[in-house]
Coordinates of C-alpha atoms in Angstrom, one line a residue:
Chain G
M744 CA 80.1 104.6 96.2
A745 CA 82.1 102.6 93.7
I746 CA 85.5 103.8 94.6
S747 CA 86.7 106.3 97.2
L748 CA 88.6 109.3 95.9
I749 CA 89.4 110.7 99.3
A750 CA 92.7 112.7 99.9
A751 CA 93.3 112.9 96.1
E752 CA 95.9 115.6 95.5
T753 CA 94.3 118.1 93.0
N754 CA 97.6 119.2 91.4
S755 CA 99.1 115.8 91.1
K756 CA 102.0 115.8 88.7
G757 CA 101.4 112.1 87.8
Q758 CA 98.0 113.0 86.3
K759 CA 98.4 113.5 82.5
M760 CA 95.7 115.1 80.4
K761 CA 95.3 115.3 76.6
I762 CA 92.5 116.0 74.2
I763 CA 91.5 113.8 71.3
E764 CA 88.6 114.9 69.2
N765 CA 87.3 117.3 71.8
K766 CA 87.4 114.7 74.5
I767 CA 89.6 114.9 77.5
I768 CA 91.6 111.8 78.2
V769 CA 93.1 111.5 81.7
K770 CA 95.9 109.1 82.6
G771 CA 97.2 108.5 86.1
S772 CA 94.1 110.0 87.8
T773 CA 93.3 108.8 91.3
L774 CA 90.3 106.8 89.8
V775 CA 92.5 105.1 87.3
K776 CA 95.3 104.3 89.8
R777 CA 93.0 103.0 92.6
G778 CA 90.9 101.3 89.9
F779 CA 93.9 99.2 88.9
A780 CA 94.2 98.0 92.5
H781 CA 90.5 97.1 92.6
M782 CA 91.1 94.8 89.6
Q783 CA 93.6 92.8 91.8
K784 CA 91.0 92.0 94.4
H785 CA 90.5 88.4 95.5
G786 CA 93.7 87.6 93.7
V787 CA 97.2 86.4 94.6
I788 CA 100.3 88.4 93.7
M789 CA 103.4 86.3 93.6
D790 CA 107.0 87.2 94.0
V791 CA 109.2 86.0 91.2
T792 CA 112.8 86.4 90.2
N793 CA 112.9 85.1 86.6
V794 CA 110.8 84.3 83.5
E795 CA 110.4 80.6 84.4
Q796 CA 108.8 81.5 87.8
A797 CA 106.6 84.2 86.2
Q798 CA 105.2 81.6 83.8
I799 CA 104.5 79.1 86.7
A800 CA 102.8 81.9 88.5
E801 CA 100.6 82.9 85.5
D802 CA 99.7 79.3 84.8
A803 CA 98.7 78.8 88.4
G804 CA 96.3 81.8 88.3
A805 CA 98.4 84.6 89.8
V806 CA 96.7 88.0 89.4
A807 CA 100.1 89.7 89.0
V808 CA 103.7 89.0 89.6
M809 CA 106.2 91.0 91.7
V810 CA 109.7 91.1 90.2
L811 CA 112.6 91.0 92.7
D812 CA 116.3 90.3 92.4
K813 CA 116.1 87.9 95.4
L814 CA 113.1 86.5 97.2
P815 CA 112.8 88.0 100.7
Y816 CA 114.1 84.8 102.3
D817 CA 117.3 85.1 100.2
V818 CA 117.6 88.8 100.9
R819 CA 117.9 87.8 104.6
K820 CA 120.4 85.1 103.9
A821 CA 122.5 87.3 101.6
G822 CA 122.7 90.3 103.9
G823 CA 124.2 93.4 102.3
I824 CA 122.1 96.0 100.5
A825 CA 118.9 94.9 98.7
R826 CA 118.1 97.1 95.7
T827 CA 115.5 97.1 92.9
A828 CA 115.6 94.2 90.3
S829 CA 117.6 94.3 87.1
I830 CA 115.8 96.1 84.3
K831 CA 116.7 93.2 82.0
S832 CA 114.8 90.7 84.2
I833 CA 111.8 93.0 84.4
V834 CA 111.6 93.4 80.6
E835 CA 112.1 89.7 79.9
I836 CA 109.2 88.9 82.2
M837 CA 107.0 91.6 80.6
D838 CA 107.6 89.9 77.2
A839 CA 106.7 86.5 78.6
V840 CA 103.5 86.9 80.6
S841 CA 100.2 88.8 80.0
I842 CA 99.3 89.5 83.6
P843 CA 100.4 92.8 85.3
I844 CA 104.0 93.1 86.4
M845 CA 104.9 94.9 89.6
A846 CA 108.4 95.6 90.9
K847 CA 109.8 96.9 94.2
C848 CA 111.9 100.0 94.8
R849 CA 113.7 101.0 98.0
I850 CA 111.7 103.2 100.4
G851 CA 112.3 106.9 99.5
H852 CA 114.4 106.1 96.4
L853 CA 112.8 108.4 93.9
T854 CA 115.1 107.5 91.0
E855 CA 114.6 103.8 91.3
A856 CA 110.9 104.4 91.2
K857 CA 111.2 106.7 88.2
V858 CA 113.3 104.1 86.4
L859 CA 110.6 101.4 87.2
E860 CA 107.9 103.8 85.9
S861 CA 109.9 104.2 82.6
T862 CA 110.2 100.4 82.1
G863 CA 106.4 100.4 82.2
V864 CA 105.7 98.2 85.3
D865 CA 102.0 98.3 86.2
M866 CA 102.5 99.0 89.9
I867 CA 105.5 99.9 92.1
D868 CA 105.9 98.5 95.6
E869 CA 107.8 100.9 97.8
S870 CA 109.0 98.1 100.0
E871 CA 110.7 97.5 103.3
V872 CA 112.0 94.2 101.8
L873 CA 114.7 96.3 100.1
T874 CA 117.1 98.5 102.1
P875 CA 115.5 101.9 102.8
A876 CA 117.2 104.8 100.9
D877 CA 115.7 107.6 103.0
D878 CA 115.2 107.6 106.8
E879 CA 113.0 110.7 106.7
N880 CA 110.5 110.5 103.9
H881 CA 108.7 108.0 101.7
I882 CA 108.2 108.8 98.0
W883 CA 105.6 111.5 97.2
K884 CA 103.6 109.1 95.1
W885 CA 101.3 111.8 93.6
D886 CA 104.1 112.7 91.2
F887 CA 103.7 109.3 89.5
T888 CA 101.4 108.1 86.7
T889 CA 102.1 104.5 87.8
P890 CA 100.2 103.4 91.0
F891 CA 102.0 102.4 94.2
V892 CA 101.4 99.9 96.9
N893 CA 102.9 100.4 100.3
G894 CA 103.2 98.3 103.5
A895 CA 101.7 99.1 106.8
K896 CA 101.7 97.5 110.3
N897 CA 99.0 99.8 111.7
L898 CA 96.2 102.1 110.6
G899 CA 98.3 105.3 111.0
E900 CA 101.0 104.0 108.6
A901 CA 98.3 102.9 106.1
L902 CA 96.6 106.3 106.1
R903 CA 99.8 108.3 105.9
R904 CA 100.9 106.2 102.8
I905 CA 97.5 106.9 101.3
E906 CA 98.0 110.7 101.9
E907 CA 101.3 110.4 100.1
G908 CA 99.5 108.9 97.1
A909 CA 99.6 105.1 97.6
S910 CA 96.8 103.4 95.6
M911 CA 96.9 100.2 97.5
I912 CA 98.0 99.0 101.0
R913 CA 99.4 95.7 102.1
T914 CA 100.3 94.5 105.6
K915 CA 104.0 94.4 106.2
G916 CA 104.1 91.2 108.1
E917 CA 107.6 89.8 108.5
P918 CA 108.8 89.0 105.0
G919 CA 110.9 86.0 104.1
T920 CA 110.2 84.1 107.4
G921 CA 107.4 81.7 106.3
N922 CA 105.7 82.8 109.5
V923 CA 102.3 84.4 109.0
A924 CA 101.9 85.6 112.6
E925 CA 103.1 89.1 112.0
A926 CA 100.7 89.6 109.0
V927 CA 97.9 88.4 111.2
N928 CA 98.9 90.9 114.0
H929 CA 99.1 93.7 111.5
I930 CA 95.7 93.2 109.9
K931 CA 94.0 92.6 113.3
K932 CA 95.6 95.8 114.6
I933 CA 94.3 97.8 111.5
N934 CA 90.9 96.2 111.8
K935 CA 90.7 97.1 115.5
E936 CA 91.8 100.7 114.9
M937 CA 89.2 101.0 112.1
R938 CA 86.4 99.8 114.3
Q939 CA 87.4 102.4 116.9
I940 CA 87.1 105.2 114.2
K941 CA 83.8 103.7 112.8
S942 CA 82.2 103.7 116.2
A943 CA 83.2 107.3 116.9
Y944 CA 81.9 108.3 113.5
Q945 CA 78.6 106.6 114.0
D946 CA 78.2 108.2 117.4
N947 CA 79.0 111.6 115.7
D948 CA 81.7 112.1 118.3
Y949 CA 83.7 114.8 116.6
Q950 CA 86.1 115.3 119.6
E951 CA 87.0 111.6 119.5
L952 CA 87.6 111.7 115.7
I953 CA 90.0 114.7 116.1
K954 CA 91.8 112.8 118.8
L955 CA 92.1 109.8 116.7
S956 CA 93.3 111.7 113.7
R957 CA 96.1 113.2 115.9
E958 CA 96.9 109.8 117.3
H959 CA 97.3 108.3 113.8
K960 CA 99.0 111.5 112.5
V961 CA 96.7 111.9 109.5
S962 CA 94.1 114.4 108.3
L963 CA 90.7 114.5 109.9
E964 CA 89.2 114.2 106.4
L965 CA 90.8 110.8 105.9
V966 CA 89.8 109.6 109.4
K967 CA 86.2 110.5 108.7
E968 CA 86.2 108.6 105.4
V969 CA 87.4 105.5 107.2
G970 CA 84.6 106.0 109.7
K971 CA 82.1 106.3 106.9
L972 CA 83.3 103.4 104.8
G973 CA 84.2 101.2 107.8
K974 CA 87.3 100.1 105.8
L975 CA 90.3 101.6 104.1
P976 CA 89.6 103.9 101.1
V977 CA 92.0 101.8 99.0
V978 CA 92.3 98.1 98.4
N979 CA 94.1 96.3 101.3
F980 CA 96.1 93.1 100.8
A981 CA 97.8 90.7 103.2
A982 CA 101.5 90.1 102.9
G983 CA 104.4 88.7 104.9
G984 CA 105.0 85.0 105.6
I985 CA 102.1 83.4 103.7
T986 CA 103.2 79.8 103.0
T987 CA 100.2 77.6 102.7
P988 CA 96.6 77.7 101.3
A989 CA 95.3 77.8 104.9
D990 CA 97.4 80.9 105.6
A991 CA 95.9 82.7 102.6
S992 CA 92.3 81.7 103.6
F993 CA 93.0 82.8 107.2
L994 CA 94.0 86.3 106.1
M995 CA 91.1 86.6 103.6
N996 CA 88.8 85.7 106.4
L997 CA 90.2 88.6 108.5
G998 CA 89.0 90.9 105.8
C999 CA 91.9 91.3 103.4
D1000 CA 91.1 92.0 99.7
G1001 CA 93.7 89.6 98.4
V1002 CA 97.2 88.3 99.2
F1003 CA 100.9 88.7 98.3
V1004 CA 103.1 85.6 98.5
G1005 CA 106.8 86.3 98.7
S1006 CA 109.1 83.4 99.5
G1007 CA 106.4 80.9 100.3
I1008 CA 105.9 79.6 96.8
F1009 CA 109.4 79.6 95.1
K1010 CA 111.3 78.7 98.3
S1011 CA 109.1 75.6 98.6
D1012 CA 109.8 72.3 96.9
D1013 CA 106.4 72.2 95.2
P1014 CA 106.0 75.7 93.7
S1015 CA 103.5 74.9 90.9
E1016 CA 101.1 73.0 93.2
R1017 CA 101.6 75.5 96.0
A1018 CA 100.9 78.5 93.7
R1019 CA 97.7 76.9 92.4
S1020 CA 96.5 75.8 95.8
I1021 CA 97.0 79.3 97.3
V1022 CA 95.0 80.8 94.4
I1023 CA 92.1 78.4 95.0
A1024 CA 92.2 79.0 98.8
T1025 CA 92.1 82.8 98.2
T1026 CA 89.1 82.6 95.9
Y1027 CA 87.2 80.1 98.0
F1028 CA 88.5 81.4 101.3
N1029 CA 85.3 81.1 103.2
N1030 CA 84.5 77.6 102.0
I1031 CA 86.4 75.3 104.2
K1032 CA 85.9 72.2 102.0
E1033 CA 87.6 74.0 99.1
V1034 CA 90.4 75.2 101.3
M1035 CA 90.9 71.6 102.5
E1036 CA 91.0 70.4 98.9
A1037 CA 93.6 73.1 98.2
Q1038 CA 95.6 72.2 101.3
K1039 CA 95.7 68.6 100.0
L1040 CA 97.6 69.8 96.9
V1041 CA 100.6 70.8 99.1
D1042 CA 103.0 68.6 101.1
E1043 CA 104.0 70.1 104.4
K1044 CA 107.4 68.4 104.1
K1045 CA 108.0 70.7 101.1
S1046 CA 107.0 74.0 102.8
L1047 CA 109.6 76.6 103.4
L1048 CA 110.9 75.7 106.9
G1049 CA 111.0 79.3 107.8
L1050 CA 112.4 81.4 110.6
D1051 CA 111.4 82.3 114.1
T1052 CA 110.3 85.9 114.1
K1053 CA 111.3 86.4 117.7
N1054 CA 115.1 86.0 117.1
L1055 CA 115.5 87.7 113.8
E1056 CA 118.7 89.7 113.2
L1057 CA 116.8 91.9 110.8
K1058 CA 113.2 93.1 111.4
M1059 CA 112.1 94.3 107.9
Q1060 CA 108.9 95.7 109.3
E1061 CA 110.8 98.2 111.5
R1062 CA 112.8 99.7 108.6
G1063 CA 112.2 103.0 106.9
P1064 CA 110.9 106.4 108.1
S1065 CA 108.8 106.2 111.3
F1066 CA 106.4 109.0 110.2
Chain J
M1381 CA 56.7 91.8 85.9
K1382 CA 55.4 88.9 87.9
D1383 CA 58.3 88.1 90.2
K1384 CA 61.5 89.6 91.4
I1385 CA 64.7 89.0 89.4
K1386 CA 67.9 87.5 90.6
I1387 CA 71.3 88.7 89.5
G1388 CA 74.5 86.9 90.3
I1389 CA 78.0 88.3 90.3
L1390 CA 80.6 85.7 89.3
S1391 CA 82.8 85.9 92.4
I1392 CA 86.0 84.3 91.4
Q1393 CA 88.3 87.3 91.2
G1394 CA 88.2 91.0 90.5
D1395 CA 85.9 93.9 91.4
I1396 CA 83.0 91.8 92.6
E1397 CA 81.7 94.2 95.3
E1398 CA 81.7 97.2 92.9
N1399 CA 79.5 95.3 90.4
F1400 CA 77.3 94.1 93.3
N1401 CA 76.7 97.7 94.4
A1402 CA 76.2 98.9 90.9
C1403 CA 73.4 96.3 90.4
K1404 CA 71.8 97.3 93.7
D1405 CA 71.9 100.9 92.6
A1406 CA 70.4 100.1 89.2
L1407 CA 67.5 98.0 90.7
K1408 CA 66.7 100.9 93.0
Q1409 CA 66.7 103.4 90.2
L1410 CA 64.3 101.2 88.2
N1411 CA 62.3 100.6 91.3
I1412 CA 62.4 96.9 90.8
E1413 CA 62.4 94.3 93.4
G1414 CA 65.4 92.1 92.9
E1415 CA 68.1 90.1 94.6
V1416 CA 71.9 90.4 93.9
T1417 CA 74.0 87.5 95.0
N1418 CA 77.7 86.5 94.9
V1419 CA 78.0 83.3 92.8
K1420 CA 80.9 80.9 93.2
D1421 CA 79.1 77.6 92.9
Y1422 CA 77.7 76.5 89.5
N1423 CA 74.5 75.2 91.1
E1424 CA 73.7 78.8 92.0
I1425 CA 73.8 79.8 88.3
L1426 CA 70.8 77.6 87.5
D1427 CA 68.2 79.9 89.1
L1428 CA 69.7 83.2 88.0
D1429 CA 68.1 85.7 85.6
G1430 CA 71.3 87.6 84.9
L1431 CA 75.0 87.1 85.6
I1432 CA 77.8 89.6 85.7
V1433 CA 81.4 88.6 84.9
P1434 CA 83.3 91.4 86.7
G1435 CA 86.5 93.2 85.8
G1436 CA 89.7 91.6 87.1
E1437 CA 92.4 89.5 85.4
S1438 CA 90.8 87.4 82.7
T1439 CA 93.5 84.7 82.9
V1440 CA 92.8 84.1 86.6
I1441 CA 89.0 83.9 86.2
S1442 CA 89.3 81.6 83.2
T1443 CA 91.9 79.4 84.9
L1444 CA 89.8 78.9 88.0
L1445 CA 86.5 78.5 86.1
S1446 CA 87.9 75.9 83.7
L1447 CA 89.2 73.7 86.5
N1448 CA 85.9 71.8 86.4
Q1449 CA 85.1 71.0 82.8
A1450 CA 81.5 69.9 83.5
N1451 CA 80.7 73.2 85.2
W1452 CA 82.4 75.2 82.4
K1453 CA 80.1 73.5 79.9
L1454 CA 77.1 74.1 82.1
L1455 CA 77.8 77.8 82.3
K1456 CA 78.2 78.0 78.5
E1457 CA 74.9 76.1 78.0
R1458 CA 73.0 78.4 80.3
I1459 CA 74.2 81.5 78.5
N1460 CA 73.4 79.9 75.1
E1461 CA 70.0 79.1 76.4
G1462 CA 69.4 82.8 77.1
L1463 CA 70.8 83.7 80.5
S1464 CA 71.6 87.4 80.3
V1465 CA 75.2 88.2 80.9
M1466 CA 77.3 91.3 81.2
G1467 CA 81.1 91.2 81.1
T1468 CA 83.2 94.2 81.9
C1469 CA 86.8 94.2 80.8
A1470 CA 88.0 90.8 81.9
G1471 CA 84.4 89.6 81.6
L1472 CA 84.3 90.8 78.0
I1473 CA 87.5 88.8 77.2
L1474 CA 86.1 85.7 78.9
L1475 CA 82.8 85.8 76.9
S1476 CA 84.5 86.4 73.6
K1477 CA 85.1 83.9 70.8
R1478 CA 88.7 84.9 70.0
S1479 CA 91.3 86.9 71.8
Y1480 CA 95.0 87.7 71.7
D1481 CA 97.4 89.9 73.7
K1482 CA 98.8 93.0 72.0
R1483 CA 102.3 92.4 73.4
I1484 CA 102.4 88.6 73.8
G1485 CA 100.2 87.5 70.9
E1486 CA 98.3 84.2 71.2
T1487 CA 97.9 82.9 74.8
K1488 CA 96.8 79.6 76.3
Q1489 CA 93.8 81.3 77.9
K1490 CA 90.5 79.5 77.7
L1491 CA 87.4 81.5 76.6
L1492 CA 83.7 80.8 76.8
E1493 CA 83.4 81.6 73.1
I1494 CA 79.9 82.8 73.1
L1495 CA 80.2 86.5 72.1
D1496 CA 81.1 86.6 68.4
I1497 CA 83.9 89.1 68.6
T1498 CA 87.7 89.2 68.5
V1499 CA 89.3 91.0 71.4
E1500 CA 92.8 92.5 71.6
R1501 CA 93.9 92.4 75.2
N1502 CA 95.9 95.2 76.8
A1503 CA 95.2 97.1 73.6
F1504 CA 96.2 100.5 75.0
G1505 CA 99.3 99.2 76.7
R1506 CA 100.2 98.8 80.3
Q1507 CA 98.8 100.5 83.4
H1508 CA 100.5 103.9 82.9
E1509 CA 98.5 104.1 79.6
S1510 CA 95.2 103.4 81.5
F1511 CA 92.8 106.3 81.3
E1512 CA 89.4 107.8 81.9
T1513 CA 87.4 109.7 79.3
E1514 CA 83.9 110.6 78.3
L1515 CA 82.1 108.1 76.0
E1516 CA 79.0 108.6 73.8
I1517 CA 76.6 105.7 74.3
P1518 CA 73.4 106.7 72.5
L1519 CA 71.5 103.7 73.8
I1520 CA 71.6 105.0 77.4
G1521 CA 71.0 108.7 76.7
E1522 CA 72.8 111.8 75.5
K1523 CA 74.8 112.5 78.7
P1524 CA 78.3 111.2 78.2
F1525 CA 79.3 108.1 80.2
K1526 CA 82.6 108.1 82.1
G1527 CA 84.7 105.3 80.6
V1528 CA 87.4 104.0 82.9
F1529 CA 89.9 101.8 80.9
I1530 CA 92.3 99.8 83.1
R1531 CA 94.7 97.9 80.9
G1532 CA 91.6 97.7 78.7
P1533 CA 91.0 95.5 75.7
V1534 CA 89.4 96.6 72.4
I1535 CA 87.0 94.8 70.1
K1536 CA 88.7 94.3 66.7
E1537 CA 86.0 92.2 64.9
T1538 CA 82.3 91.7 65.4
G1539 CA 80.0 89.0 64.1
K1540 CA 76.7 89.8 62.3
D1541 CA 74.5 89.6 65.4
V1542 CA 76.7 91.9 67.4
K1543 CA 75.6 95.5 67.8
T1544 CA 78.2 98.2 68.6
L1545 CA 77.2 100.3 71.6
A1546 CA 80.2 102.6 71.9
K1547 CA 83.5 103.5 70.2
Y1548 CA 86.6 105.3 71.5
D1549 CA 89.1 106.7 69.0
N1550 CA 87.7 104.5 66.2
E1551 CA 87.9 101.4 68.3
I1552 CA 84.8 99.4 69.4
V1553 CA 84.6 99.4 73.2
A1554 CA 81.1 98.2 74.0
V1555 CA 78.9 95.7 72.3
Q1556 CA 75.7 93.7 72.7
Q1557 CA 74.7 90.4 71.1
N1558 CA 71.1 89.7 72.1
N1559 CA 71.3 88.6 75.8
I1560 CA 75.1 89.3 76.1
I1561 CA 76.6 92.7 76.8
G1562 CA 80.3 93.4 77.0
T1563 CA 82.4 96.5 77.7
S1564 CA 86.1 97.2 77.5
F1565 CA 85.8 99.7 80.4
H1566 CA 84.5 99.5 84.0
P1567 CA 81.1 101.1 84.5
E1568 CA 81.2 99.6 88.0
L1569 CA 84.0 102.0 89.0
T1570 CA 81.8 105.1 88.4
E1571 CA 78.7 106.4 90.2
D1572 CA 76.8 106.2 86.9
S1573 CA 74.8 103.0 86.8
R1574 CA 73.1 103.5 83.4
L1575 CA 74.8 100.5 81.8
H1576 CA 73.8 98.3 84.7
V1577 CA 70.3 99.7 84.3
H1578 CA 70.4 98.7 80.6
F1579 CA 71.6 95.2 81.6
I1580 CA 68.6 94.8 84.0
K1581 CA 66.3 96.0 81.2
T1582 CA 67.8 93.3 79.0
I1583 CA 67.1 90.7 81.7
L1584 CA 63.5 91.8 81.9
K1585 CA 63.1 91.7 78.1
N1586 CA 64.6 88.2 78.2
K1587 CA 62.3 87.1 81.0
E1588 CA 59.1 87.8 78.9
P1589 CA 57.0 84.7 78.6
K1590 CA 58.3 83.5 75.2
N1591 CA 61.7 83.0 76.7
I1592 CA 60.7 81.0 79.7
R1593 CA 62.0 77.5 79.4

């Protein structure tokens, strides 16, 4: 199986068909959307706020850039309401770099997402880093031609986002803290919950699979697919608090397909070196000698000092609809 | 064939596992004993019969590959000496002699410059223009092949040794130059491994006694 097409909505409005010379051309199909995420694998997606940062990211070897108005660390410091980035910044960055451009919209904010789709961003992140706009529902992502990535702190959240049409999952972690611990907790929790499903699937324990699907509040079909594959049916990245090459390697070793780095690079005092070193450590994650060489490129005195996740005023991972 | 073949997947970035599985499938279909391995270290390239440069972001793969100039040269030499290679999408760009981005124009990207073609990157536009369609590839049979184009490139010019394998809407999207195969689309994202089968056949042809170093 090259790519899982489970839970694909058959009447998806985001899927556009046309015929050229008797051949059907399909845009926005589940295969094309999830396929895009597969191309990001083993890569580093970097948060940027302007053209200069986007170019540093591209030169360092970022697989894509995520455009924000403020980096997550600055979102915390500024307080107030965090919204999607200015269209002007997004377009300027599109004209400056050749790698894919992603941008964040507020959870549930359908119009912000539609606007981002019109600007032509390659992927939309429905993100808890911004202030949620709907306490009840996430965006129904099947209505979009552009693929979405969503955050999750456990398997149930990940699978519910996939049912809503997300083409890629990332851990939530605790953004803007420079502390990788929450991302580690989330991926370990997801891995543990997947192992439980896999073992029930292998034992052919139908009763247990039904119980698990109720526990995670998702369809049995999707739970069975996880059991069969032993992993999520879409690409799964780590995000939240990654600051050093060693952080990236650590999360890759826990089974992530790639990493997002938010504040870790451009809130440090050595962004170019740090960006490059995190790219190297992500590719060579299981080669400790390469990771050590990458770690040599950064100076700990220049790392984002960070925040203690225990005493945060704002826990971004807790925001948004609970279902 | 006297011994089993060894295919490496260049494992820097991109859809490495999907190409790995497609090669395994193709070997099984051909009923050939062979090994598929993930390659990150250049020393491992030396004893390969075939190498796949997967889909992904060509700038990333090229940036990381060219960090070590000696190794970059070594890889080029091995391919010039006859190592069979297949590049899908990003891989096609990396193998090409010339490339430019449709929106940005010339980029600083380093290329291996061994496949005599000019590639236009992101030729169909951004991700919301990405698509799947049925392609005719006579070389692998009459049944149409599902072409998955993800921010795909097209081939604008081909040198004299380059054979066109497939076209889409009058643009060239798959080519072969002796031991080198390149596609704009992602055969590894479908269940159809006919192009990977063709690649293995190319390896076998290449392994015939006259080509042994």
